[in-house]
Short mmCIF file of C-alpha atoms in Angstrom, two decimals:
data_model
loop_
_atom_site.label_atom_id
_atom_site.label_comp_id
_atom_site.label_asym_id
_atom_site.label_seq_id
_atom_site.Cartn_x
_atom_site.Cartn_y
_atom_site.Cartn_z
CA UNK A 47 -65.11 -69.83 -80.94
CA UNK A 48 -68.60 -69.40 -82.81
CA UNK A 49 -71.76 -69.08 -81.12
CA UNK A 50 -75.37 -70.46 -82.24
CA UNK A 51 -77.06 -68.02 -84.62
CA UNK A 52 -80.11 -69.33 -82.11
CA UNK A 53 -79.27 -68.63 -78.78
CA UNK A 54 -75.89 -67.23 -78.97
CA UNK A 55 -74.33 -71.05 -76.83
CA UNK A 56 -71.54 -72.08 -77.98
CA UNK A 57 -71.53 -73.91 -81.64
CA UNK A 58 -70.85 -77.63 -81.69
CA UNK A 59 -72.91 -77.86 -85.51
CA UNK A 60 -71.52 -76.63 -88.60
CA UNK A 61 -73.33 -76.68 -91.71
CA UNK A 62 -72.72 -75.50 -94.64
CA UNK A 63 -76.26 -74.94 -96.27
CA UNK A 64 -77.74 -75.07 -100.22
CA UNK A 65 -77.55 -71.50 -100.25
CA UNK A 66 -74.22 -71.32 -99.50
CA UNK A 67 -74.38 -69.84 -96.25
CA UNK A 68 -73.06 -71.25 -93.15
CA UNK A 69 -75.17 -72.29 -90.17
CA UNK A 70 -73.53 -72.27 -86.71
CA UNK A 71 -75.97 -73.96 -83.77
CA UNK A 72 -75.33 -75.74 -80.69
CA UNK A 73 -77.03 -79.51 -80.20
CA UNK A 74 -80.26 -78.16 -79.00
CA UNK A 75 -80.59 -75.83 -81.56
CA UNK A 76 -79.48 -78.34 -84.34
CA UNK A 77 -82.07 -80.69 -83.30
CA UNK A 78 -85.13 -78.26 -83.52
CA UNK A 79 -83.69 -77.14 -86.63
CA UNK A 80 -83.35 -80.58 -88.03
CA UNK A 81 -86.97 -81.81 -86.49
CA UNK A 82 -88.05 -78.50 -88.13
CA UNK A 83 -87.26 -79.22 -91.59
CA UNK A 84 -88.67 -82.05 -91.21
CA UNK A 85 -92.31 -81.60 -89.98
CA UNK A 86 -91.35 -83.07 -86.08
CA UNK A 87 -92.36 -81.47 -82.78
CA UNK A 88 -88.93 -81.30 -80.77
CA UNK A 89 -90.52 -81.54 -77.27
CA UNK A 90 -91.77 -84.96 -78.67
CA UNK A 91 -88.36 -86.44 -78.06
CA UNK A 92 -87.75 -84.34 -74.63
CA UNK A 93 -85.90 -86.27 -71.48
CA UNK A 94 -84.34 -86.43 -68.76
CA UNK A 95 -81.02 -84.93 -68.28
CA UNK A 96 -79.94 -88.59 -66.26
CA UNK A 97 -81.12 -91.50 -65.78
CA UNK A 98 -80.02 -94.22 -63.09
CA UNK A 99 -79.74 -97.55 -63.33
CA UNK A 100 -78.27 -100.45 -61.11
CA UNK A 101 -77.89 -97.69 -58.93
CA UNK A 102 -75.07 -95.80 -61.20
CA UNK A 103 -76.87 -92.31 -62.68
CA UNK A 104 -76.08 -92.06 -66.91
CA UNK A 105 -75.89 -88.57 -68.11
CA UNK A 106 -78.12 -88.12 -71.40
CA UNK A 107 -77.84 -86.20 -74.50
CA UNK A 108 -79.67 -86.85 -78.06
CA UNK A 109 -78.86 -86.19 -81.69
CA UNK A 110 -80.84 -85.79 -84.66
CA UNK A 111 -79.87 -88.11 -87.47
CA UNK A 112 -81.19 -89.35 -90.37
CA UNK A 113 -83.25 -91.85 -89.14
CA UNK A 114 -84.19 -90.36 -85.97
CA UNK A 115 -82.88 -89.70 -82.46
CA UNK A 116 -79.65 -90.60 -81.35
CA UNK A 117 -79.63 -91.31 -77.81
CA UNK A 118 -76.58 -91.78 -75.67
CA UNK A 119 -76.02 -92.05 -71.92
CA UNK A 120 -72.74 -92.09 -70.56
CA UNK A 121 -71.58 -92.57 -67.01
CA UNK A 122 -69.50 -89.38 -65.79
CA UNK A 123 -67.68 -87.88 -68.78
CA UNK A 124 -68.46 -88.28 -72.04
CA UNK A 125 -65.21 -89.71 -73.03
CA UNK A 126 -65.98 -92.35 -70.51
CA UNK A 127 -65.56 -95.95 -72.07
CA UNK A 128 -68.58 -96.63 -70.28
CA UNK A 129 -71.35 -95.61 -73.08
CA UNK A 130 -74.53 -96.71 -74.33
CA UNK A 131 -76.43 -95.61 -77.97
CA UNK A 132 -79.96 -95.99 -79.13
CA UNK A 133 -81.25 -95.34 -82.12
CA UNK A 134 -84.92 -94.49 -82.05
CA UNK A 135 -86.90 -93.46 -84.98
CA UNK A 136 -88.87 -90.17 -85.16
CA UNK A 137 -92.03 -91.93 -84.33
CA UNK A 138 -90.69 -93.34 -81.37
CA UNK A 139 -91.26 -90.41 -77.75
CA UNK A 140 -88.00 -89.34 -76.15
CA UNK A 141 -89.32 -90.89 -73.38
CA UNK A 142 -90.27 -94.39 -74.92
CA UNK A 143 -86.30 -94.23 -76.48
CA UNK A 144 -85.09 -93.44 -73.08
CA UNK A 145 -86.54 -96.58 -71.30
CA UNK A 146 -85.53 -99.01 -74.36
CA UNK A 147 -81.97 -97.23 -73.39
CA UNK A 148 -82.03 -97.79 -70.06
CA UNK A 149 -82.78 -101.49 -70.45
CA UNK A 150 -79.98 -101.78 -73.07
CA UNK A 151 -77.89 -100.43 -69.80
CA UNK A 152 -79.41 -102.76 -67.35
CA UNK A 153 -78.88 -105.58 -69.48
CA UNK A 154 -75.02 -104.73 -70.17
CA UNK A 155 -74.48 -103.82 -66.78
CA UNK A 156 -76.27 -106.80 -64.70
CA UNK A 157 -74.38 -106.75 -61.04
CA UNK A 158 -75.36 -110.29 -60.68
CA UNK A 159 -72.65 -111.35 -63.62
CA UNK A 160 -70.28 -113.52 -62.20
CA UNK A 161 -67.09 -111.57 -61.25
CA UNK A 162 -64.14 -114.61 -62.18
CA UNK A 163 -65.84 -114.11 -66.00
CA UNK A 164 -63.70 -111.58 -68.05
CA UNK A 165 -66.44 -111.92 -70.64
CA UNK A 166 -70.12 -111.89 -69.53
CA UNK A 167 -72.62 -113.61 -72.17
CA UNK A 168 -73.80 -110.38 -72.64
CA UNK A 169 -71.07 -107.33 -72.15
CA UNK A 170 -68.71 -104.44 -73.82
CA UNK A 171 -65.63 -104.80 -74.73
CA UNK A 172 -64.42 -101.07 -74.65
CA UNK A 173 -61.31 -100.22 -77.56
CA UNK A 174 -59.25 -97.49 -75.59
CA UNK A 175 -55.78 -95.83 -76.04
CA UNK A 176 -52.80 -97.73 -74.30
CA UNK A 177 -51.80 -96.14 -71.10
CA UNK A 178 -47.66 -97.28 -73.07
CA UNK A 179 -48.12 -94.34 -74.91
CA UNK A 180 -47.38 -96.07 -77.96
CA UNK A 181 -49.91 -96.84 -80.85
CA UNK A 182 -51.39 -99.34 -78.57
CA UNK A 183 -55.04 -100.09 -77.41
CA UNK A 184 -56.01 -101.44 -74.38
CA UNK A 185 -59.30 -103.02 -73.83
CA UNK A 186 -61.81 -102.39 -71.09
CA UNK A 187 -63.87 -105.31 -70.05
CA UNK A 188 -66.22 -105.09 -67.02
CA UNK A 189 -64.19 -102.09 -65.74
CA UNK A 190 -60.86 -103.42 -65.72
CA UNK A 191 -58.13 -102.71 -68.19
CA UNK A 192 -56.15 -105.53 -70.54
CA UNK A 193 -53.43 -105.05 -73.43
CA UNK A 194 -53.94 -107.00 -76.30
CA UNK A 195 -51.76 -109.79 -74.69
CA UNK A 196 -53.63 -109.82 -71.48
CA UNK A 197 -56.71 -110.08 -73.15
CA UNK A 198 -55.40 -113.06 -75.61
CA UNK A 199 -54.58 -114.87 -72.97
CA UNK A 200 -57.77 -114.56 -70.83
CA UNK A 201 -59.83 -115.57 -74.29
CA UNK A 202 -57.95 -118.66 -74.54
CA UNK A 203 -60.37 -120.11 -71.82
CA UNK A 204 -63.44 -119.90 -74.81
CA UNK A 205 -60.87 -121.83 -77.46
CA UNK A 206 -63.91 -123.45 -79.50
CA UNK A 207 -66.15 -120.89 -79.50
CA UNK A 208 -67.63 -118.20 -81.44
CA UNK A 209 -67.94 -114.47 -80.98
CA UNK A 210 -70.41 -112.02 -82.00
CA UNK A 211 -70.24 -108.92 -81.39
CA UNK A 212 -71.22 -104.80 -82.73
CA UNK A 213 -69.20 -101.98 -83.42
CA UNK A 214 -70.88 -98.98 -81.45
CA UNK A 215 -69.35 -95.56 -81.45
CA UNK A 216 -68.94 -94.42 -77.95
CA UNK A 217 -71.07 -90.82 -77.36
CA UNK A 218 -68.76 -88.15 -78.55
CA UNK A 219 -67.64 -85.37 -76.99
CA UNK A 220 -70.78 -82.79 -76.07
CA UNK A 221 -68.78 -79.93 -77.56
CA UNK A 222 -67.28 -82.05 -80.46
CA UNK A 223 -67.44 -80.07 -83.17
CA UNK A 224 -69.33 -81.32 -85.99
CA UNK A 225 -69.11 -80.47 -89.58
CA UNK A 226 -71.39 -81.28 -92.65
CA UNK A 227 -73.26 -80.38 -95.70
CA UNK A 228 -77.28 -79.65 -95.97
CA UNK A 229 -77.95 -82.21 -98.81
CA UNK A 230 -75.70 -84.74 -96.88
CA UNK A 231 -78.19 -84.32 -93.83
CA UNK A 232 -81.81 -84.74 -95.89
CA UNK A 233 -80.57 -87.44 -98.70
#
């Protein structure tokens, strides 16, 4: 196991720099060292650890990317189907990113949705491994599981109709390891 050349945590953020030298930092480290090299105050984009909304409390965590923060909230664990992502740009306050997130929550998870729809106007539709075992995926809609059949069949009710719809990585592990190259990072 490496540790963070910063603060001695466990690393999560591998990169291999222009130098070639290796940097090993954990995800708060990699952040201030990303917002560094870039001219950006970290605390700027500081948050709360949770958030709650509709009553349920979303634990938080943020990434540096090239565009700006990546913020994700995720009920429970992290592997949790149930996950949210924002992307907010470096001129946008941690705390300013974190309110647009939790309204992207409270509009995905409205508790006055009618219960007999599988598929709200507005919802997730979460890919997850098959509980077979097999090569499968199930799918996760409003908290209850479907296989592919299952969910054929309940879709046959919106025959005539369109679907739109976003792929959005789920938050990744928060000790995912993650591996990349300096001049990848500031193109």
């Amino acid at each position: 196991m490496s540790h963070c050349k910063h603060c001695d945590a466990s690393a999560t953020q591998f990169i291999k720099l222009k130098s070639g030298e290796s940097l090993a930092l954990c995800l708060d480290c990699y952040n201030s060292w990303y917002c560094e090299k870039l001219g950006y105050d970290i605390a700027s984009f500081s948050h709360p650890k949770t958030i709650q909304v509709h009553g349920k409390r979303y634990k938080l965590m943020k990434r540096a990317f090239f565009g700006g923060m990546q913020y994700w909230a995720y009920a429970g664990r992290a592997d949790n189907p149930e996950s949210f992502l924002f992307n907010g740009p470096f001129t946008m306050s941690g705390k300013q990113a974190v309110n647009q997130l939790a309204s992207i929550i409270a509009e995905h998870t409205d508790p006055r949705q009618k219960e007999d729809c599988l598929i709200p106007e507005h919802g997730i539709i979460s890919v997850v491994p098959s509980r077979s075992g097999y090569d499968d995926a199930d799918f996760l809609v409003n908290g209850k599981r479907f296989t592919g059949e299952q969910l054929i069949k309940h879709l046959s009710m919106y025959m005539e109709s369109n679907f739109r719809y976003v792929l959005e990585s789920r938050v990744p592990s928060p000790d995912c390891n993650w591996i990349m190259y300096e001049e990848d990072i500031f193109q």
